[in-house]
Coordinates of C-alpha atoms and ligand atoms in Angstrom, one line a residue:
M1 CA 257.5 113.4 82.5
K2 CA 260.3 111.4 81.2
R3 CA 258.6 108.2 81.7
A4 CA 255.4 109.4 79.8
G5 CA 257.6 110.5 76.9
E6 CA 259.4 107.2 76.9
K7 CA 256.1 105.3 76.8
Q8 CA 255.0 107.6 73.9
I9 CA 258.1 106.7 72.0
E10 CA 257.5 102.9 72.7
R11 CA 253.9 103.2 71.5
E12 CA 255.0 105.0 68.4
S13 CA 257.7 102.4 67.5
L14 CA 255.3 99.7 68.3
S15 CA 252.8 100.8 65.9
R16 CA 255.4 101.5 63.3
T17 CA 256.6 97.9 63.7
N18 CA 253.2 96.6 63.3
A19 CA 252.6 98.8 60.2
A20 CA 256.0 97.5 58.8
A21 CA 254.8 93.9 59.5
R22 CA 251.5 94.6 57.5
R23 CA 253.5 96.2 54.7
R24 CA 255.9 93.1 54.5
R25 CA 253.0 90.8 54.2
P26 CA 254.7 87.7 55.5
V27 CA 251.4 85.9 54.5
S28 CA 252.1 86.2 50.9
R29 CA 255.7 84.8 51.4
Y30 CA 254.0 81.9 53.1
Q31 CA 251.5 81.4 50.2
L32 CA 254.6 81.4 48.0
K33 CA 256.4 78.7 49.8
I34 CA 253.4 76.6 50.0
A35 CA 252.8 77.0 46.5
L36 CA 256.4 76.5 45.5
S37 CA 256.9 73.4 47.6
Y38 CA 253.6 72.0 46.0
L39 CA 255.2 72.7 42.6
I40 CA 258.6 71.2 43.3
I41 CA 256.9 67.9 44.5
L42 CA 254.7 68.1 41.4
S43 CA 257.6 68.7 39.0
M44 CA 259.6 65.8 40.3
M45 CA 256.7 63.5 40.2
L46 CA 255.9 64.6 36.4
V47 CA 259.6 64.0 35.4
L48 CA 259.3 60.6 36.9
L49 CA 256.0 60.0 35.1
N50 CA 257.5 61.2 31.8
T51 CA 260.7 59.2 32.0
Y52 CA 260.2 55.9 34.0
P53 CA 257.5 54.5 31.7
V54 CA 259.5 55.6 28.5
W55 CA 262.6 54.0 29.8
I56 CA 260.7 50.6 30.5
S57 CA 258.9 50.7 27.1
R58 CA 262.2 51.5 25.3
D59 CA 264.1 48.7 27.0
F60 CA 261.2 46.3 26.3
M61 CA 261.3 47.2 22.6
F62 CA 265.1 46.7 22.5
S63 CA 265.0 43.3 24.1
N64 CA 262.0 42.3 21.8
T65 CA 263.8 43.6 18.7
R66 CA 267.0 41.7 19.8
D67 CA 265.2 38.5 20.2
V68 CA 263.5 38.8 16.9
M69 CA 266.7 39.8 15.1
M70 CA 268.5 36.9 16.8
S71 CA 266.2 34.4 15.7
R72 CA 266.1 35.4 12.3
A73 CA 269.9 35.6 12.0
S74 CA 270.2 32.1 13.5
D75 CA 268.0 30.6 11.1
L76 CA 270.0 32.2 8.3
A77 CA 273.2 31.2 9.8
T78 CA 272.1 27.6 10.3
T79 CA 271.0 27.4 6.6
L80 CA 274.1 29.3 5.3
S81 CA 276.6 27.1 7.4
G82 CA 275.8 24.3 4.9
T83 CA 276.9 26.5 1.7
D84 CA 280.3 27.3 0.3
M85 CA 279.5 31.1 1.2
T86 CA 279.7 32.2 -2.5
P87 CA 277.5 35.1 -3.8
E88 CA 275.6 32.6 -5.8
S89 CA 274.8 30.0 -3.2
V90 CA 274.0 32.7 -0.5
A91 CA 271.6 34.5 -3.0
L92 CA 270.0 31.1 -3.5
V93 CA 269.5 30.5 0.2
M94 CA 268.1 34.0 0.7
N95 CA 265.6 33.4 -2.0
I96 CA 264.7 30.2 -0.4
M97 CA 264.5 31.9 3.0
D98 CA 262.1 34.4 1.9
N99 CA 264.0 37.5 2.5
Q100 CA 262.2 39.7 4.9
A101 CA 262.0 43.2 3.3
Q102 CA 262.0 45.0 6.8
Y103 CA 265.6 43.7 7.3
R104 CA 268.5 44.9 5.5
T105 CA 270.6 41.6 5.3
I106 CA 274.3 41.5 4.7
V107 CA 276.4 38.3 4.5
A108 CA 280.2 38.4 4.4
D109 CA 282.6 35.5 3.8
R110 CA 285.3 34.7 6.4
H111 CA 287.5 37.4 4.9
G112 CA 284.9 39.9 5.5
F113 CA 284.1 40.1 1.6
V114 CA 280.4 41.1 1.2
V115 CA 278.8 38.2 -0.8
Y116 CA 275.3 39.4 -0.4
D117 CA 273.4 42.5 0.3
S118 CA 269.6 42.7 0.4
L119 CA 269.8 46.5 -0.5
T120 CA 269.6 47.3 -4.1
S121 CA 270.6 51.0 -4.2
G122 CA 273.7 51.7 -2.1
S123 CA 274.5 48.0 -1.9
V124 CA 278.0 47.1 -0.5
A125 CA 278.1 43.6 -2.1
G126 CA 281.5 42.9 -3.7
R127 CA 283.3 45.1 -1.3
Y128 CA 285.0 44.4 2.0
A129 CA 282.7 45.1 5.1
L130 CA 283.9 47.8 7.4
D131 CA 281.3 47.6 10.1
A132 CA 282.6 46.8 13.5
E133 CA 279.6 44.5 14.1
I134 CA 280.7 42.4 11.2
A135 CA 284.4 42.4 12.2
G136 CA 283.2 41.2 15.6
A137 CA 281.0 38.5 14.3
L138 CA 284.1 37.1 12.2
T139 CA 285.9 36.9 15.5
G140 CA 282.9 34.8 17.0
Q141 CA 281.1 37.5 18.8
D142 CA 277.4 38.2 18.5
S143 CA 276.5 42.0 18.7
F144 CA 273.4 43.9 19.0
R145 CA 273.0 47.7 19.1
S146 CA 269.9 49.6 18.9
A147 CA 269.2 53.2 19.4
Y148 CA 265.9 55.3 19.5
R149 CA 266.2 58.5 17.4
D150 CA 264.2 60.6 15.1
Y151 CA 261.0 58.7 16.1
A152 CA 262.5 55.4 14.9
F153 CA 264.4 52.5 16.4
D154 CA 267.6 51.8 14.6
S155 CA 268.7 48.3 15.4
R156 CA 271.7 46.1 14.2
F157 CA 272.7 42.6 14.9
A158 CA 275.5 40.6 13.7
M159 CA 276.4 36.9 14.4
P160 CA 279.0 34.5 12.9
V161 CA 278.2 31.7 10.4
T162 CA 280.0 28.6 11.6
S163 CA 280.6 25.3 9.8
H164 CA 282.3 22.4 11.6
N165 CA 283.1 24.6 14.5
M166 CA 284.9 27.2 12.1
I167 CA 283.8 30.7 11.3
V168 CA 283.1 30.7 7.7
G169 CA 281.2 34.1 7.5
A170 CA 278.9 36.7 9.2
I171 CA 275.4 37.7 9.0
Y172 CA 274.5 41.3 9.6
L173 CA 271.0 42.4 9.9
S174 CA 269.9 46.0 10.3
R175 CA 266.5 47.6 10.6
L176 CA 265.0 51.1 11.0
D177 CA 261.8 50.4 12.7
T178 CA 259.4 53.3 12.5
A179 CA 256.3 51.3 13.6
Q180 CA 257.8 50.8 17.1
G181 CA 259.2 54.2 17.1
K182 CA 256.0 55.7 16.4
Q183 CA 254.4 53.6 19.4
L184 CA 257.1 55.1 21.6
S185 CA 256.6 58.6 20.5
D186 CA 252.9 58.2 21.0
L187 CA 253.4 57.1 24.5
I188 CA 255.9 60.2 25.1
A189 CA 253.2 62.7 23.6
R190 CA 250.4 61.1 25.7
L191 CA 252.4 61.3 28.9
F192 CA 253.2 64.8 28.1
A193 CA 249.7 65.7 27.6
V194 CA 248.5 64.0 30.8
S195 CA 251.4 65.8 32.6
V196 CA 250.2 69.2 31.3
V197 CA 246.6 68.5 32.5
I198 CA 248.0 67.3 36.1
F199 CA 250.2 70.3 36.2
A200 CA 247.3 72.7 35.4
V201 CA 244.9 71.1 37.9
V202 CA 247.4 71.0 40.7
V203 CA 248.6 74.4 40.1
I204 CA 245.0 75.7 40.4
F205 CA 244.3 73.5 43.5
S206 CA 247.7 74.5 45.3
V207 CA 246.7 78.1 44.7
I208 CA 243.2 77.5 46.1
I209 CA 244.7 75.5 49.1
A210 CA 247.5 78.0 49.8
L211 CA 245.0 81.0 49.6
A212 CA 242.6 79.2 52.1
L213 CA 245.4 78.2 54.4
T214 CA 247.0 81.5 54.6
R215 CA 243.7 83.4 54.7
R216 CA 243.0 81.5 58.0
I217 CA 246.6 82.3 59.2
S218 CA 246.2 85.7 58.5
V219 CA 243.0 85.9 60.7
I220 CA 244.9 84.5 63.4
L221 CA 247.8 87.0 63.0
R222 CA 245.1 89.9 62.9
G223 CA 244.0 88.6 66.4
I224 CA 247.5 88.3 67.8
R225 CA 248.3 91.9 66.4
A226 CA 245.0 93.2 68.0
A227 CA 246.0 91.5 71.4
H228 CA 249.6 92.9 71.1
E229 CA 248.0 96.3 70.8
G230 CA 246.1 95.5 74.0
D231 CA 242.7 94.4 72.7
Y232 CA 242.6 91.1 74.8
A233 CA 238.7 91.0 74.2
Y234 CA 239.4 90.1 70.6
R235 CA 238.1 86.6 69.7
L236 CA 239.3 84.5 66.7
P237 CA 236.7 82.7 64.8
V238 CA 237.1 78.9 65.4
R239 CA 235.8 77.0 62.3
G240 CA 236.4 73.2 61.7
R241 CA 238.2 70.8 63.9
D242 CA 241.5 70.8 62.3
E243 CA 244.9 72.1 64.0
L244 CA 244.4 75.7 62.9
A245 CA 241.0 75.7 64.5
E246 CA 242.7 74.2 67.5
L247 CA 245.4 76.9 67.4
A248 CA 242.7 79.7 67.2
D249 CA 240.8 78.0 70.0
R250 CA 244.0 77.9 72.3
I251 CA 244.8 81.6 71.4
N252 CA 241.4 82.6 72.4
Q253 CA 241.9 80.9 75.8
F254 CA 245.1 82.6 76.1
F255 CA 243.6 86.0 75.4
S256 CA 241.0 85.3 78.1
I257 CA 243.7 84.6 80.5
L258 CA 245.6 87.6 79.6
R259 CA 242.3 89.6 79.9
K260 CA 241.7 88.3 83.3
T261 CA 245.3 88.6 84.5
E262 CA 245.3 92.2 83.3
G263 CA 242.1 92.9 85.1
Q264 CA 243.3 91.5 88.2
R265 CA 246.5 93.4 87.8
Q266 CA 244.9 96.8 87.4
Q267 CA 242.6 95.9 90.4
F268 CA 245.4 94.9 92.5
V269 CA 247.5 98.1 91.6
S270 CA 244.5 100.3 92.3
D271 CA 243.5 98.5 95.6
A272 CA 247.1 98.6 96.8
S273 CA 247.6 102.3 96.0
H274 CA 244.3 103.0 97.7
E275 CA 245.4 100.9 100.7
L276 CA 248.8 102.6 100.8
K277 CA 247.2 106.2 100.6
T278 CA 245.2 105.8 103.8
P279 CA 247.9 105.5 106.2
L280 CA 250.1 107.9 104.4
A281 CA 247.4 110.5 104.5
A282 CA 247.0 110.0 108.3
V283 CA 250.8 110.3 108.6
R284 CA 250.7 113.7 106.5
L285 CA 247.9 115.0 108.6
L286 CA 249.5 114.2 111.8
T287 CA 252.7 115.9 110.8
D288 CA 251.0 118.9 109.4
S289 CA 249.1 119.3 112.6
I290 CA 252.2 119.0 114.7
L291 CA 254.1 121.5 112.3
E292 CA 251.1 123.9 112.1
T293 CA 250.5 124.0 115.8
P294 CA 253.6 125.6 117.6
D295 CA 252.1 125.5 121.0
M296 CA 250.9 122.1 120.9
P297 CA 251.1 120.4 124.5
P298 CA 254.0 117.8 124.6
E299 CA 251.6 115.0 125.4
T300 CA 249.6 115.7 122.3
V301 CA 252.7 115.8 120.3
R302 CA 253.9 112.4 121.8
E303 CA 250.3 110.9 121.0
F304 CA 250.5 112.1 117.4
V305 CA 254.0 110.8 117.0
A306 CA 252.9 107.4 118.4
D307 CA 250.0 107.5 115.9
I308 CA 252.4 108.2 113.2
G309 CA 254.6 105.2 114.5
N310 CA 251.4 103.0 114.3
E311 CA 250.6 104.1 110.8
T312 CA 254.1 103.3 109.7
D313 CA 254.0 100.0 111.2
R314 CA 250.8 99.2 109.4
L315 CA 252.4 100.4 106.2
S316 CA 255.4 98.1 106.6
R317 CA 253.1 95.2 107.6
M318 CA 251.1 96.0 104.3
T319 CA 254.2 96.1 102.2
E320 CA 255.6 92.9 103.7
K321 CA 252.2 91.2 102.7
L322 CA 252.2 92.9 99.4
M323 CA 255.6 91.4 98.8
Q324 CA 254.5 87.9 99.9
L325 CA 251.7 88.1 97.4
S326 CA 254.0 89.1 94.6
R327 CA 256.3 86.4 95.5
L328 CA 253.3 83.9 95.2
D329 CA 252.3 85.5 91.9
T330 CA 255.8 84.8 90.4
N331 CA 255.0 81.1 90.5
L332 CA 258.7 80.2 91.0
P333 CA 259.0 76.4 91.6
E334 CA 259.4 75.6 95.2
A335 CA 262.1 73.4 96.4
A336 CA 260.3 70.0 97.4
A337 CA 260.5 69.7 101.0
V338 CA 258.5 67.8 103.7
T339 CA 257.1 69.8 106.4
D340 CA 255.4 68.8 109.9
P341 CA 252.2 70.8 110.1
A342 CA 252.0 70.1 113.8
A343 CA 255.4 71.6 114.4
V344 CA 254.6 74.8 112.4
V345 CA 251.3 75.3 114.2
Q346 CA 253.4 74.8 117.4
K347 CA 255.8 77.5 116.3
V348 CA 253.2 80.0 115.3
A349 CA 251.2 79.6 118.4
R350 CA 254.4 80.3 120.3
M351 CA 254.8 83.5 118.2
L352 CA 251.1 84.5 118.7
R353 CA 250.7 83.6 122.3
P354 CA 251.7 87.1 123.7
L355 CA 249.2 88.6 121.2
A356 CA 246.5 86.1 122.4
K357 CA 247.3 87.0 126.0
S358 CA 247.1 90.7 125.6
S359 CA 243.8 90.4 123.6
G360 CA 242.4 88.2 126.5
V361 CA 241.9 85.3 124.3
E362 CA 242.7 81.7 125.1
L363 CA 244.9 79.9 122.6
H364 CA 244.9 76.2 122.6
C365 CA 246.4 73.5 120.3
E366 CA 245.4 69.8 119.7
L367 CA 248.1 68.4 117.4
A368 CA 248.5 64.8 115.7
E369 CA 252.3 64.4 115.1
D370 CA 251.7 61.8 112.3
C371 CA 251.2 64.0 109.4
R372 CA 253.7 65.2 106.8
V373 CA 252.9 67.5 103.9
I374 CA 254.9 68.5 100.8
G375 CA 255.9 72.3 100.8
A376 CA 258.3 74.7 102.3
E377 CA 258.0 75.4 106.0
D378 CA 257.8 79.4 105.2
G379 CA 254.7 78.8 103.0
L380 CA 253.0 76.8 105.8
V381 CA 254.0 79.3 108.7
Q382 CA 252.3 82.1 106.4
I383 CA 249.1 80.1 106.0
V384 CA 248.8 79.1 109.9
Y385 CA 250.1 82.6 111.0
N386 CA 247.4 84.3 109.0
L387 CA 244.6 81.9 110.2
I388 CA 245.6 82.2 113.9
D389 CA 246.3 85.8 113.8
N390 CA 242.9 86.5 112.4
A391 CA 241.2 84.2 114.9
I392 CA 242.8 86.3 117.7
K393 CA 242.2 89.7 116.0
Y394 CA 238.4 89.0 115.5
T395 CA 237.6 87.4 118.9
M396 CA 236.6 89.3 122.0
P397 CA 238.5 89.1 125.2
G398 CA 237.3 86.0 127.1
G399 CA 236.9 84.1 123.9
S400 CA 239.0 81.2 122.8
V401 CA 240.9 80.1 119.7
R402 CA 241.9 76.4 119.0
A403 CA 244.2 75.0 116.5
F404 CA 244.1 71.4 115.4
V405 CA 246.1 69.2 113.1
F406 CA 245.1 65.7 112.2
R407 CA 244.8 63.2 109.5
R408 CA 241.6 62.6 107.3
G409 CA 241.9 59.8 104.7
D410 CA 245.0 60.9 102.6
E411 CA 245.0 64.4 103.6
A412 CA 246.4 66.5 106.5
H413 CA 243.8 68.9 107.9
I414 CA 244.8 72.1 109.8
V415 CA 241.6 73.7 111.5
V416 CA 241.6 77.0 113.2
D417 CA 238.5 77.8 115.1
D418 CA 237.4 80.6 117.2
T419 CA 234.6 81.9 119.2
G420 CA 234.8 85.4 117.7
A421 CA 232.7 87.8 115.8
G422 CA 231.8 85.3 112.8
I423 CA 231.4 86.3 109.3
P424 CA 228.0 86.8 107.5
E425 CA 227.2 83.9 105.1
A426 CA 226.9 86.1 102.1
E427 CA 230.4 87.3 102.6
L428 CA 231.9 84.1 103.2
P429 CA 232.8 83.4 99.5
L430 CA 234.5 86.7 99.4
I431 CA 236.8 86.9 102.3
F432 CA 239.8 85.2 100.3
D433 CA 239.7 87.9 97.7
R434 CA 242.6 90.4 98.0
F435 CA 241.9 93.6 100.0
Y436 CA 238.4 92.1 101.0
R437 CA 237.3 93.1 104.4
V438 CA 234.2 92.4 106.2
D439 CA 234.1 94.9 108.9
K440 CA 236.5 97.7 107.4
A441 CA 236.7 99.6 110.7
R442 CA 237.6 96.6 112.8
S443 CA 240.1 95.1 110.3
R444 CA 241.7 98.6 110.0
E445 CA 241.8 99.0 113.7
A446 CA 243.3 95.4 114.2
G447 CA 246.0 96.5 111.5
G448 CA 244.6 94.4 108.6
A449 CA 244.6 95.2 105.1
G450 CA 242.4 92.4 103.6
L451 CA 245.4 90.5 102.4
G452 CA 246.0 87.7 105.1
L453 CA 243.4 85.3 103.8
S454 CA 244.3 85.8 100.1
I455 CA 247.9 85.1 100.9
A456 CA 246.8 82.0 103.0
A457 CA 244.6 80.6 100.2
E458 CA 247.2 81.3 97.4
A459 CA 250.0 79.6 99.5
T460 CA 247.7 76.6 100.2
A461 CA 246.8 76.2 96.5
R462 CA 250.6 76.4 95.7
M463 CA 251.1 73.4 98.1
G464 CA 248.3 71.4 96.3
G465 CA 245.8 72.0 99.0
S466 CA 242.7 74.0 99.7
I467 CA 241.1 76.3 102.3
T468 CA 237.4 76.7 103.3
A469 CA 235.7 78.7 106.0
E470 CA 232.5 78.0 108.0
S471 CA 231.1 80.7 110.2
E472 CA 228.1 81.9 112.3
V473 CA 227.7 85.6 113.2
G474 CA 228.2 86.0 117.0
K475 CA 229.2 82.4 117.5
G476 CA 232.7 82.1 115.7
S477 CA 234.4 80.9 112.6
R478 CA 236.2 77.8 111.6
F479 CA 238.9 77.7 108.9
T480 CA 240.1 74.5 107.5
A481 CA 243.1 74.0 105.2
R482 CA 243.6 70.6 103.6
F483 CA 246.8 69.3 102.2
P484 CA 247.7 66.1 100.5
L485 CA 249.7 63.9 102.8
A486 CA 253.4 63.4 102.0
G487 CA 253.7 60.3 104.2
C488 CA 252.8 59.3 108.0
D489 CA 254.6 57.9 110.8
D490 CA 252.3 55.0 111.6
A491 CA 254.4 53.7 114.2
Ligands
ADP501 P1 242.7 91.3 107.3 O1 244.1 91.7 107.2 O2 241.8 92.6 107.2 O3 242.4 90.5 108.6 P2 242.1 89.0 105.9 O4 242.2 88.7 104.4 O5 243.0 88.2 106.7 O6 242.2 90.4 106.0 O7 240.7 88.7 106.1 C1 239.8 89.3 105.4 C2 238.4 89.7 106.2 O8 237.8 88.4 106.7 C3 238.8 90.3 107.4 O9 238.7 91.8 107.2 C4 237.7 89.9 108.5 O10 236.7 90.8 108.3 C5 237.3 88.7 107.9 N1 237.9 87.6 108.9 C6 239.0 86.8 108.7 N2 239.2 86.0 109.6 C7 238.1 85.9 110.6 C8 237.9 85.5 111.7 N3 238.6 84.5 112.2 N4 236.7 85.8 112.4 C9 235.9 86.8 111.8 N5 236.3 87.5 110.7 C10 237.2 87.1 110.1

């Protein structure tokens, strides 16, 4: 009762978890992550697009302006160096030199007194120059400063006027270049417009891609939830050939394996309980008969108790085999060992010789000693024991059982053949299935549960080998187990 209650609580909490997972909508978070990462990358690219070309253009314009101003200033300085730097002579030179209106030109004498200023209103002529550039030029230094502000380049250039290696004055040019400023502001505006378009397009595309991607992921999640709730028959749609399609395909394969395993597990549990029920029912029946019959003759009681003993023996054999099977199912990796199949067959033959003798069956072995296989000895003993035990069980008194070990190519073969009842051809493919018995009555009588051959086949497969059966009804059977050779003693 308690177990059923626990299961109910477990189921309810599971469905609550699933409902909560659905409510939390992890998919939309994923959508957001994808969209955000696109937007961050895009924003970085757009910032770069809007700054780098502007920097390059601005620097180019600066250096261009500098070159032009320097050339003009040099021309003026060369011409002025031959004058006495008085306002009159400088004005004369400036007239001859065709004063270019785009520059404001200031000429100062060696004391920093402004002897010429091309500006008419706000002229500083007749005063001492306070500009740092003119002061620098009077100490022999050229200087250039340019800045882009308010859509214009504000540039200044100053240079000394020298005569016979003496500084006799300074020239100062300044210019507010709106034409170049406009070029740069146009470039900035155009880059911004292009960025807005790129941003809009990428946002739309990233939303579409994020939606498409997460829709496919949510389909996969739906499948996983269905399988989580026990619906292993669920199949995910596999569209395209990308990683998500491969993921869906792999998950489908995984669901198929789960479905098969679950089916096998249910079948195994139901077969095992059925098989265990029969001897238990017999024990119950026999004990009830003894208990309900007070005057039962002692010989009959002894007979019944002996039967109970036989049934419990059968039960313990069966549980031992079930445990062997469950050990094989756990798939724990085996310690790599090299085993001599001839020694194993000899050991098993020694164990089963008394059974063969009591069954009136002759047991004969032909063993090549030059084979070694990879696998634990216990596993090989299970295989050989089940094969020879069956051969003895299903052979009439007077018959014979032979076991062979030999090499064939790069394989070791263990063959067990008998002159027993044989197996109908149609049933040969089924005898390795768990709980399958050809002659149920005979098998039960011989103490079998239909597990021996499935244990042998599974243990053989674990050692990398295979097992086959040939048989003819009334003549006998031959079981061949093949294993890859671990090495041979050729000597
Ligand atoms: P069991 O425990 O019943 O012997 P197994 O798995 O070992 O189960 O064998 C499955 C069935 O195959 C047996 O019930 C029997 O009918 C048949 N079988 C196995 N080995 C032989 C054999 N050597 N000769 C005839 N029938 C056999």
